[in-house]
XYZ file of C-alpha atoms in Angstrom:
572
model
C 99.739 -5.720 148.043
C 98.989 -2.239 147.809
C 98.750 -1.579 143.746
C 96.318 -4.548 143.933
C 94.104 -2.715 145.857
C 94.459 0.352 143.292
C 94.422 -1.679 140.165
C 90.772 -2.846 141.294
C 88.887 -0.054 140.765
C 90.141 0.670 137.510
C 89.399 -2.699 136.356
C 85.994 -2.561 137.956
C 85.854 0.963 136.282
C 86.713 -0.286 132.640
C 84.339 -3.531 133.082
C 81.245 -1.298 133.751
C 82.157 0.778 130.899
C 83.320 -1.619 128.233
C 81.142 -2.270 125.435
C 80.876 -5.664 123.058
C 81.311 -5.317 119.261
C 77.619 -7.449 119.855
C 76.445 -4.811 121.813
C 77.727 -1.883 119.247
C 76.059 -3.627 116.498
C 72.599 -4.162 118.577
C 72.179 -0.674 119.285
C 72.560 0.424 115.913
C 70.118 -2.074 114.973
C 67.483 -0.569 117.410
C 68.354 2.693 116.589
C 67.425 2.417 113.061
C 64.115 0.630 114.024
C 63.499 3.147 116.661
C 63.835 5.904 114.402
C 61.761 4.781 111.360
C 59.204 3.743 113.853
C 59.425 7.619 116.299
C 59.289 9.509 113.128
C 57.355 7.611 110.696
C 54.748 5.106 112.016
C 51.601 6.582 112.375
C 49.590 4.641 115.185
C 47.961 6.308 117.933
C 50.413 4.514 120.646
C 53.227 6.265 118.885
C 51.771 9.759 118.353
C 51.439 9.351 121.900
C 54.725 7.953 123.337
C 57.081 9.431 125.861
C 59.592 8.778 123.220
C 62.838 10.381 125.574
C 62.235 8.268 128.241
C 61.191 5.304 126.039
C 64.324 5.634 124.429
C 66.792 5.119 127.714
C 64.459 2.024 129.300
C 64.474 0.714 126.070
C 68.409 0.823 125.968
C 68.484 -0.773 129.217
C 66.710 -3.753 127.945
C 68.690 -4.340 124.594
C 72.007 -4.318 126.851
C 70.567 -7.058 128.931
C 70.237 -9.641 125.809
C 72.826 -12.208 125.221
C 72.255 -13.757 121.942
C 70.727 -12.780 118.836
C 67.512 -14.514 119.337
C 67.249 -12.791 122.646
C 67.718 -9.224 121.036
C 65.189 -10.410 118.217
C 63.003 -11.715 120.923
C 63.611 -8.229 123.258
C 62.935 -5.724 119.926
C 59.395 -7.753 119.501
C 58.761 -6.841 123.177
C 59.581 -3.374 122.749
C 57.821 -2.265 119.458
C 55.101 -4.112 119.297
C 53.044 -2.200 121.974
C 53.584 1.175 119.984
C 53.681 -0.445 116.691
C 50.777 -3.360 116.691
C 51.127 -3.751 112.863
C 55.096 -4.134 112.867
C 55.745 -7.585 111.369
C 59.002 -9.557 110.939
C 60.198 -11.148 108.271
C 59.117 -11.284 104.594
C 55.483 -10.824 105.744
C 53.863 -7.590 105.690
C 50.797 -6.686 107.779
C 47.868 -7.455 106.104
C 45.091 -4.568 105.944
C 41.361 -4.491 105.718
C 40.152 -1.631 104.440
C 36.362 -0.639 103.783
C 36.381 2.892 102.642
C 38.777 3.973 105.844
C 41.406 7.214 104.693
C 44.713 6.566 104.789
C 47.019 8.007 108.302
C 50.595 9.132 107.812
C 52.427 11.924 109.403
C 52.802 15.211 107.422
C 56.668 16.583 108.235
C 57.929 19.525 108.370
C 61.140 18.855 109.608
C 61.742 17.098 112.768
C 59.107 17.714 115.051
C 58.623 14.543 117.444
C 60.947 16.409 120.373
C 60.750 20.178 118.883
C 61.239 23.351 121.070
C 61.019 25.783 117.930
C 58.564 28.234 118.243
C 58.522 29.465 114.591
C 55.913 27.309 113.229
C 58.105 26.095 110.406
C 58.907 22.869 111.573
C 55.930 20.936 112.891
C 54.214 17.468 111.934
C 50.262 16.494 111.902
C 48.734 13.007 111.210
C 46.721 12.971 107.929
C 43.305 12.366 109.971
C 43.717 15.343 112.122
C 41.373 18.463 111.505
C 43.323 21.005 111.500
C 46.598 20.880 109.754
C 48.949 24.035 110.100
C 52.046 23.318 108.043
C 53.368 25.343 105.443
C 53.103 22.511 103.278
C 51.063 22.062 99.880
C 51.199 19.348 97.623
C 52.379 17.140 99.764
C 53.433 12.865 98.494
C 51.895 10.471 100.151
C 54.594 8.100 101.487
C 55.043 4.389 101.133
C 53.061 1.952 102.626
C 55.708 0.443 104.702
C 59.246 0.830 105.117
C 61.663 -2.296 105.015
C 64.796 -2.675 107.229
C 67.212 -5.412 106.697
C 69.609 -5.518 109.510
C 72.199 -7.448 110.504
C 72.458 -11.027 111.346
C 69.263 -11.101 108.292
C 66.751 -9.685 110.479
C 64.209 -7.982 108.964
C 61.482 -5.610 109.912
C 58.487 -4.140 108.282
C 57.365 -0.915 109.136
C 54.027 0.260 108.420
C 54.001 4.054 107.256
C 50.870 4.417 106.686
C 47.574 3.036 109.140
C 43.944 2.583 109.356
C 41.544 3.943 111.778
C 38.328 2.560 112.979
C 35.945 4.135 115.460
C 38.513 6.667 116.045
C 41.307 4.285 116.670
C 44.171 3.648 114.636
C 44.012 -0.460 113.999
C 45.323 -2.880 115.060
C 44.603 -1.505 119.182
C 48.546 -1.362 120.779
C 49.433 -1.480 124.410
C 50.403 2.209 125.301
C 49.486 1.540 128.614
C 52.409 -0.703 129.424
C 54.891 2.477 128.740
C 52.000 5.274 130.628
C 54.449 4.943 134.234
C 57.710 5.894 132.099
C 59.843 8.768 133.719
C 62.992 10.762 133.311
C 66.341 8.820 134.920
C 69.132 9.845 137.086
C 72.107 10.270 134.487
C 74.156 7.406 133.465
C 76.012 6.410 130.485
C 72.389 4.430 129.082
C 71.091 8.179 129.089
C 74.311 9.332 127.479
C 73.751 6.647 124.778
C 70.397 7.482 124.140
C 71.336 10.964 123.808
C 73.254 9.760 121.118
C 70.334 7.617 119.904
C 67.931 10.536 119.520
C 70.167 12.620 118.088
C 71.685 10.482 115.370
C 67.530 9.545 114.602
C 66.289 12.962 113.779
C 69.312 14.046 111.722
C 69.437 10.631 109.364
C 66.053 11.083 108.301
C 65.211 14.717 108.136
C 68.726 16.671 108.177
C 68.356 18.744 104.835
C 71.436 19.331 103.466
C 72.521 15.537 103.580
C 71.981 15.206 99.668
C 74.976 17.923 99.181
C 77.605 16.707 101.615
C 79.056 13.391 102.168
C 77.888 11.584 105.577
C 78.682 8.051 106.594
C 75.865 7.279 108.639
C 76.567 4.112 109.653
C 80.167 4.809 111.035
C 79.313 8.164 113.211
C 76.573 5.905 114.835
C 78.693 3.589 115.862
C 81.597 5.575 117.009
C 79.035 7.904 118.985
C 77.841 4.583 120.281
C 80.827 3.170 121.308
C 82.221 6.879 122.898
C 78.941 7.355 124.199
C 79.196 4.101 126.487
C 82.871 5.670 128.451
C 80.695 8.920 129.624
C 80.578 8.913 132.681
C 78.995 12.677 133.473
C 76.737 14.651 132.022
C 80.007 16.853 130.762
C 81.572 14.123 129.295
C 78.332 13.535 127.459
C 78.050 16.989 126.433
C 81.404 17.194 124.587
C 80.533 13.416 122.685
C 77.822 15.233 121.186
C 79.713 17.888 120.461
C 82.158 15.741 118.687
C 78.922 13.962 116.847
C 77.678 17.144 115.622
C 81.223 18.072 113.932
C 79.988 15.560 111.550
C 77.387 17.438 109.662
C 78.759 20.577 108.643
C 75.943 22.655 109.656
C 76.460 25.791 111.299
C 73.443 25.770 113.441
C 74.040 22.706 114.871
C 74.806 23.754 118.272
C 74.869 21.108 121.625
C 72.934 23.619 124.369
C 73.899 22.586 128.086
C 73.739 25.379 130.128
C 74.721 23.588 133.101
C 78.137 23.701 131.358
C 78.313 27.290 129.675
C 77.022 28.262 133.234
C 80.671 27.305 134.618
C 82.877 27.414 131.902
C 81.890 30.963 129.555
C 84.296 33.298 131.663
C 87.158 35.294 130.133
C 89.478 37.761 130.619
C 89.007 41.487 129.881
C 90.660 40.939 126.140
C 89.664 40.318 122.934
C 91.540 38.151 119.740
C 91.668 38.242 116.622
C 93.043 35.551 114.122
C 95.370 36.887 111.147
C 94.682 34.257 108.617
C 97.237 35.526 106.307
C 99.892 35.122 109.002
C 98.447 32.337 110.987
C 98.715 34.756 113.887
C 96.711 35.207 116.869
C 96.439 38.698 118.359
C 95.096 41.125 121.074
C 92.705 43.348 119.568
C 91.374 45.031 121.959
C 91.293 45.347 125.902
C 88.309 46.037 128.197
C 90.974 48.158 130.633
C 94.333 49.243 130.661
C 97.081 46.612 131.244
C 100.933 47.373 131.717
C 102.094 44.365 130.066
C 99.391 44.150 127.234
C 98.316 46.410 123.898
C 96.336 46.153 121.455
C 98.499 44.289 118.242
C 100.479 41.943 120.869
C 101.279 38.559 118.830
C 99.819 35.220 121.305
C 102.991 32.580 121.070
C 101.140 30.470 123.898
C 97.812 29.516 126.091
C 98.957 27.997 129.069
C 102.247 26.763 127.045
C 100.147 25.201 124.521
C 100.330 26.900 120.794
C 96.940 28.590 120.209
C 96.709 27.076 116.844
C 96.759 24.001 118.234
C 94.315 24.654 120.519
C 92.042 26.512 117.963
C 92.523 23.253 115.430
C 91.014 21.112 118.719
C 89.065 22.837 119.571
C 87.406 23.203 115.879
C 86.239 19.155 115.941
C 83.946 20.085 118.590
C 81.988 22.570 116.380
C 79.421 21.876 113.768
C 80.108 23.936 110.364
C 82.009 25.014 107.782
C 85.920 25.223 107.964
C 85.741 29.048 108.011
C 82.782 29.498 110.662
C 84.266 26.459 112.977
C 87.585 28.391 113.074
C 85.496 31.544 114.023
C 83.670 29.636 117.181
C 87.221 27.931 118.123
C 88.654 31.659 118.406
C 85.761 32.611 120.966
C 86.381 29.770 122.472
C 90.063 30.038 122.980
C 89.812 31.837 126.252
C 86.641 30.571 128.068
C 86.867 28.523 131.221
C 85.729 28.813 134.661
C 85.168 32.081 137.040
C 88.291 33.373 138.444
C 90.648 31.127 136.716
C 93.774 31.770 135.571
C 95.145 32.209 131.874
C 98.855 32.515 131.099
C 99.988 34.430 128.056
C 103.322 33.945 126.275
C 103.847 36.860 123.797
C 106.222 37.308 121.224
C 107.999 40.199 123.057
C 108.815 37.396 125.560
C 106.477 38.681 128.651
C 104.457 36.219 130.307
C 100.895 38.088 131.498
C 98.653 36.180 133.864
C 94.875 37.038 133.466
C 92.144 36.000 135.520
C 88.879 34.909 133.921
C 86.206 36.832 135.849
C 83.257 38.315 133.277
C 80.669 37.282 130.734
C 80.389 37.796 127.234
C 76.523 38.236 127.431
C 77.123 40.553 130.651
C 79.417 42.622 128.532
C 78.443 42.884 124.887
C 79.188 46.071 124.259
C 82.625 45.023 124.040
C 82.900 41.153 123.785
C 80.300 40.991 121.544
C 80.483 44.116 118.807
C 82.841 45.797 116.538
C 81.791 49.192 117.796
C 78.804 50.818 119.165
C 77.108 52.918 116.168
C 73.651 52.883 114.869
C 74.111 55.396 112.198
C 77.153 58.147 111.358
C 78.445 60.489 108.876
C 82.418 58.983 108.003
C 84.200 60.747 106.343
C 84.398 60.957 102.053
C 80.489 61.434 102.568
C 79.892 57.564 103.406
C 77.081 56.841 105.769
C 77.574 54.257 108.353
C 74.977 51.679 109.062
C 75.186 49.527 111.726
C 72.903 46.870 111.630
C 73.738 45.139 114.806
C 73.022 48.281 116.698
C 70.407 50.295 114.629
C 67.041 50.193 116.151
C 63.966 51.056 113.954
C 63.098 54.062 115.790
C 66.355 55.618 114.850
C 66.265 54.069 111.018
C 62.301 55.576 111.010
C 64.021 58.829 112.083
C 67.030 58.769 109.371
C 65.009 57.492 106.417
C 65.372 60.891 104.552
C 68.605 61.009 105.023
C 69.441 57.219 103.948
C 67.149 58.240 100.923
C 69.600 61.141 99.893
C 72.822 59.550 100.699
C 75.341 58.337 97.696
C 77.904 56.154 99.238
C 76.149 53.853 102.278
C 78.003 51.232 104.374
C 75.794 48.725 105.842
C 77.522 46.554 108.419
C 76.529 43.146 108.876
C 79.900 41.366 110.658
C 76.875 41.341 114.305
C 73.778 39.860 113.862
C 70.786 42.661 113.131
C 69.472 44.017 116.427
C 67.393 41.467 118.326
C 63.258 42.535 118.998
C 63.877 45.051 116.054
C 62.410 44.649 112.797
C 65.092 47.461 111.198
C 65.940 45.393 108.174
C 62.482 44.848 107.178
C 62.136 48.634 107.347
C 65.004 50.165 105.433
C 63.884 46.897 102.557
C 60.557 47.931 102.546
C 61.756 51.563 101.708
C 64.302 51.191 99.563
C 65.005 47.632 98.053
C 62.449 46.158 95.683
C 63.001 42.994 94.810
C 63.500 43.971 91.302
C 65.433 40.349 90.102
C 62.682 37.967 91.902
C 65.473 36.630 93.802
C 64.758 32.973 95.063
C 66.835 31.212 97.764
C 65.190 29.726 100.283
C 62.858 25.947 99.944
C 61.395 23.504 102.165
C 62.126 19.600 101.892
C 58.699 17.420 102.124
C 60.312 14.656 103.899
C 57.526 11.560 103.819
C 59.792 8.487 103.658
C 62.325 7.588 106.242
C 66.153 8.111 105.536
C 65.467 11.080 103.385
C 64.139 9.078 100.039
C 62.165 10.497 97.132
C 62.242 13.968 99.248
C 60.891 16.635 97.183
C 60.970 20.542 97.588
C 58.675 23.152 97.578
C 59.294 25.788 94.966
C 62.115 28.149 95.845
C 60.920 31.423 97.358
C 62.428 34.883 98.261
C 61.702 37.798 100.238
C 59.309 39.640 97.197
C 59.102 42.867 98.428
C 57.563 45.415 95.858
C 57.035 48.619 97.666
C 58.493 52.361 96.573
C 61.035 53.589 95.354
C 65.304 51.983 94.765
C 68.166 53.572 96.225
C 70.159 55.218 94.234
C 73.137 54.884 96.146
C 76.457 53.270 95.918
C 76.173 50.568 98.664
C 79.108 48.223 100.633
C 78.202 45.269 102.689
C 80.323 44.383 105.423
C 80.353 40.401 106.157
C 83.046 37.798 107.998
C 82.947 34.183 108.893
C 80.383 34.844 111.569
C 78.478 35.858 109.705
C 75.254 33.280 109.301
C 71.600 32.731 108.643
C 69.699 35.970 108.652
C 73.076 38.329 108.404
C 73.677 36.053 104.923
C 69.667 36.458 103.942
C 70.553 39.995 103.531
C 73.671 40.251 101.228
C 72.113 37.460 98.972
C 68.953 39.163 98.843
C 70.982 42.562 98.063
C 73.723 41.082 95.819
C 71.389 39.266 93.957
C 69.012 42.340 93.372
C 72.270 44.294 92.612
C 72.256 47.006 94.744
C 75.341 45.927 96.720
C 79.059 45.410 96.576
C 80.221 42.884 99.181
C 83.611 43.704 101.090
C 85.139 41.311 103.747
C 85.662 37.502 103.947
C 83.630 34.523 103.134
C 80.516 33.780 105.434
C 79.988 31.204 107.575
C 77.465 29.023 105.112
C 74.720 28.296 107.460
C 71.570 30.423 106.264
C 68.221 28.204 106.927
C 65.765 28.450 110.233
C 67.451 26.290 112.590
C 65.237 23.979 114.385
C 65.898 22.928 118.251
C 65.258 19.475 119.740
C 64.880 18.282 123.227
C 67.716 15.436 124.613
C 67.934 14.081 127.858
C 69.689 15.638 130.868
C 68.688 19.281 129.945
C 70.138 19.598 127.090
C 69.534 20.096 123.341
C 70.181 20.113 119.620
C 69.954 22.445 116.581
C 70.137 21.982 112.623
C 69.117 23.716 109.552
C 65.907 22.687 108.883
C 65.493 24.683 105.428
C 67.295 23.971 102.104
C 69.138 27.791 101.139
C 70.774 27.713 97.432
C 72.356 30.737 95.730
C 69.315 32.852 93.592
C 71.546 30.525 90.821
C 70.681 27.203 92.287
C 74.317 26.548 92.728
C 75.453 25.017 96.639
C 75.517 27.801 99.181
C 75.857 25.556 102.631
C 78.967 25.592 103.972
C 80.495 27.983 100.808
C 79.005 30.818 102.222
C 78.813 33.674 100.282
C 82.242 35.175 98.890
C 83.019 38.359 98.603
C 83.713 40.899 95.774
C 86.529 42.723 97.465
C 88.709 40.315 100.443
C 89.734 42.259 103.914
C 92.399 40.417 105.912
C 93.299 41.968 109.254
C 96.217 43.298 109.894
C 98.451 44.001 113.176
C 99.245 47.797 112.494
C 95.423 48.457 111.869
C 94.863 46.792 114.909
C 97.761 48.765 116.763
C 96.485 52.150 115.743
C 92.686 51.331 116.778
C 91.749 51.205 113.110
C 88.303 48.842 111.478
C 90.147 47.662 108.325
C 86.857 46.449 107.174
C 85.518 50.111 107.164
C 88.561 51.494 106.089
C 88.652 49.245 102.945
C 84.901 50.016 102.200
C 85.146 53.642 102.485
C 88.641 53.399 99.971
C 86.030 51.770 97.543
C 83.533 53.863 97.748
C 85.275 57.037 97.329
C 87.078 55.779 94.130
C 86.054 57.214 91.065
């Protein structure tokens, strides 16, 4: 009798987290009404929503529906409050107007649910006083949006209302959602994460005109995933998965209830040969007896670490080259004071302990090396960008002036709370080519129709004098956004040669939104092309010279990528 008693749970288990085709295809349904309607419909009852915690009671309820004429019945119910001029059907709601202005949101990216400070990514109804966006010219959209769904049900979404007396008409029912609250985690929450996620991205997510997205069928499989998590952790790692998707570099799932526990590491640091296919030490926070730098990784816990790097990859968001970059710094994380086992191709076997921080220890985890700004040798200077503070650029500007062969480094991202790249540009790099690379999609109908852009736009900095110099930029798959700014800005002004490997493809302000359970999600909000209009997401920018590591520059304590640039720049 006893595996009876065993096999109970597990059925019990699988029962309360099965899920229906029905129920699949009812959700997505909702979703795509929810979205329009969160995003889109103007009304007063929606601008003022708790749309989170809307979002997970409103799950709840299309779960409990059996037929289709209940889930018909139960989306009335729902949207109707929020969205009084909704109709179903081939009838559309009916306005009368007498002189009233038309009400539709202004987007600037997804905004219902933003944490971005920046400013760039913000919405405002049309009848609202003031209206800060960085937006001119911008379409009015339809009048109303129309959804046929399955099963031939069809919606009508207004996307564009009337006020009167300082009400948007007709009057809704906010009042019947005013006691909504956040819920203890289950796997509705974990759907809805899913939900919210999947609604901002379809109808705002800028670079879905350039790569190839089947909307319908990541829904549903985050749907269907979504309904077997049964932590927050679990949840965490479906998004992860969703986001792998898109392509988009700064699409990043942020739970740090998770990185909390699980971002320790030894006192090493890897390196991945791509020529070889290699995996090596590259450098060591102390001495080890068994370990030096160069030392070849066989096996991570007796698992290949390509393997684990190619798994680890579907859980990133980006391009090929920056998603192998992430799965490296992830190959060695876990939690404090566990253990690691290395096989190496020497044959010793070294046990590590994971016990520090990258963030507590960036001068090593986190940077090539440690210089702001040095004489190397040949004459080069060396400019560190990821280290060099303004103060000590302010100080060295005379010398930058009179220098012939620079280096500027940009493998780290430029020093955080400095404005040192803005400083050395504003001395000495004129934007002499009116280099444009950067626009802004004016997104007013929902699943990103008839979007148009602003103009393209650059840095256009016209102040004193060029350098005269012979200048190297240093980039690598990490680097992204700003740290590619930079080189296109430079390249396409021609003042630089660019030395390395291709970057990660990800330039664009990334905008962050709230999702349930603490956690949040990023994306590019902006549209970045190359200063020739040609695709630069997830290309990155290639370099004129290629650098591939190597293990006997690694061995001897030697920066190929420096060594390579100063070779260059001492040739005749």
């Amino acid at each position: 009798m006893k595996w009876r008693i065993l096999l109970f749970p597990v059925l019990l288990s699988n029962i309360l987290f099965a899920q229906t085709n029905d129920e699949i295809q009812k959700l997505q349904d909702f979703t795509k009404i929810y979205s329009v309607v969160r995003h889109f419909h103007p009304s007063d009852e929606s601008a003022q929503l708790s749309w989170d915690a809307f979002t997970v009671y409103a799950v709840n309820e299309i779960l409990k529906t059996k037929t289709e004429n209940d889930f018909e019945s139960k989306i009335k119910e729902l949207f109707i409050p929020i969205a009084p001029s909704i109709t179903f059907g081939t009838t559309k709601y009916k306005w009368e107007i007498n002189g009233e202005k038309p009400i539709y949101w202004i987007n600037s990216g997804v905004a219902s649910g933003s944490i971005s400070k920046s400013g760039t990514f913000m919405r405002k109804r049309s009848n609202e006083d003031s209206i800060k966006i960085k937006l001119t010219n911008v379409p009015q959209p339809k009048d109303s949006y129309t959804l046929r769904l399955s099963n031939n049900f069809i919606v009508n979404i207004p996307l564009i209302v009337y006020e009167k007396n300082g009400q948007t008409q007709p009057v809704g029912e906010i009042q019947k959602y005013a006691d909504l609250k956040a819920t203890a985690f289950d796997n509705r929450v974990a759907i809805s994460n899913v939900i919210i996620m999947w609604s901002g991205l379809r109808h705002f997510y800028t670079y879905q005109d350039e790569i190839d997205i089947d909307w319908d069928n990541i829904l549903k499989k985050g749907l269907e995933e979504s309904f077997k998590n049964k932590t927050q952790e679990d949840n965490f790692l479906t998004l992860r998965r969703f986001s792998h998707h898109f392509r988009d570099g700064h699409m990043y799932i942020s739970y740090p209830e998770f990185t909390k526990k699980n971002s320790f590491l030894p006192p090493i640091k890897l390196k991945y040969l791509q020529k070889t296919n290699q995996v090596v030490i590259s450098d060591l926070l102390f001495p080890h007896t068994d370990l030096k730098k160069g030392d070849v990784i066989l096996y991570i816990n007796n698992v290949n670490p390509i393997e684990l790097i190619n798994t680890s990859k579907l859980t990133f968001s980006g391009s090929e080259q920056y998603t192998t970059h992430l799965a490296l710094k992830e190959l060695l994380k876990g939690k404090e004071n566990s253990t690691i086992v290395l096989t190496l191709d020497n044959g010793k076997k070294v046990e590590l302990k994971r016990s520090f921080i990258a963030y507590q220890n960036p001068e090593f985890f986190s940077k090539d090396n440690n210089i702001e700004i040095e004489d190397m040798k040949n004459d080069v200077l060396y400019l560190n960008l990821q280290n060099l503070t303004a103060k000590i650029a302010t100080e060295n500007l005379a010398k930058i002036q009179s220098s012939k062969k620079i280096i500027i480094d940009l493998r780290g991202y430029p020093k955080r709370g400095e404005k040192t790249w803005q400083l050395l540009a504003n001395n000495f790099f004129n934007d002499r080519n009116n280099v444009k690379f950067i626009s802004s999609p004016k997104i007013q109908n929902p699943f990103y129709e008839d979007v148009v852009y602003t103009d393209f736009h650059g840095w256009d900095i016209k102040k004193n004098k060029d350098l005269t110099a012979k200048i190297v930029l240093l980039v690598y798959e990490g680097s992204g956004s700003f740290q590619e700014s930079i080189p296109t800005y430079l390249k396409g002004n021609g003042y630089a040669t660019i030395i390395g490997r291709t970057t990660g493809g990800m330039n664009g302000d990334r905008n962050d939104i709230h999702l349930l359970s603490g956690m949040t999600y990023s994306y590019t909000g902006l549209k970045v092309r190359n200063p020739d209009h040609s695709l630069f997401h997830t290309k990155g920018i290639v370099p004129d010279i290629f650098v591939e590591d190597n293990i006997e520059d690694i061995k001897n304590g030697k920066d190929t990528f420096i060594e390579k640039a100063i070779e260059y720049l001492s040739a005749e």
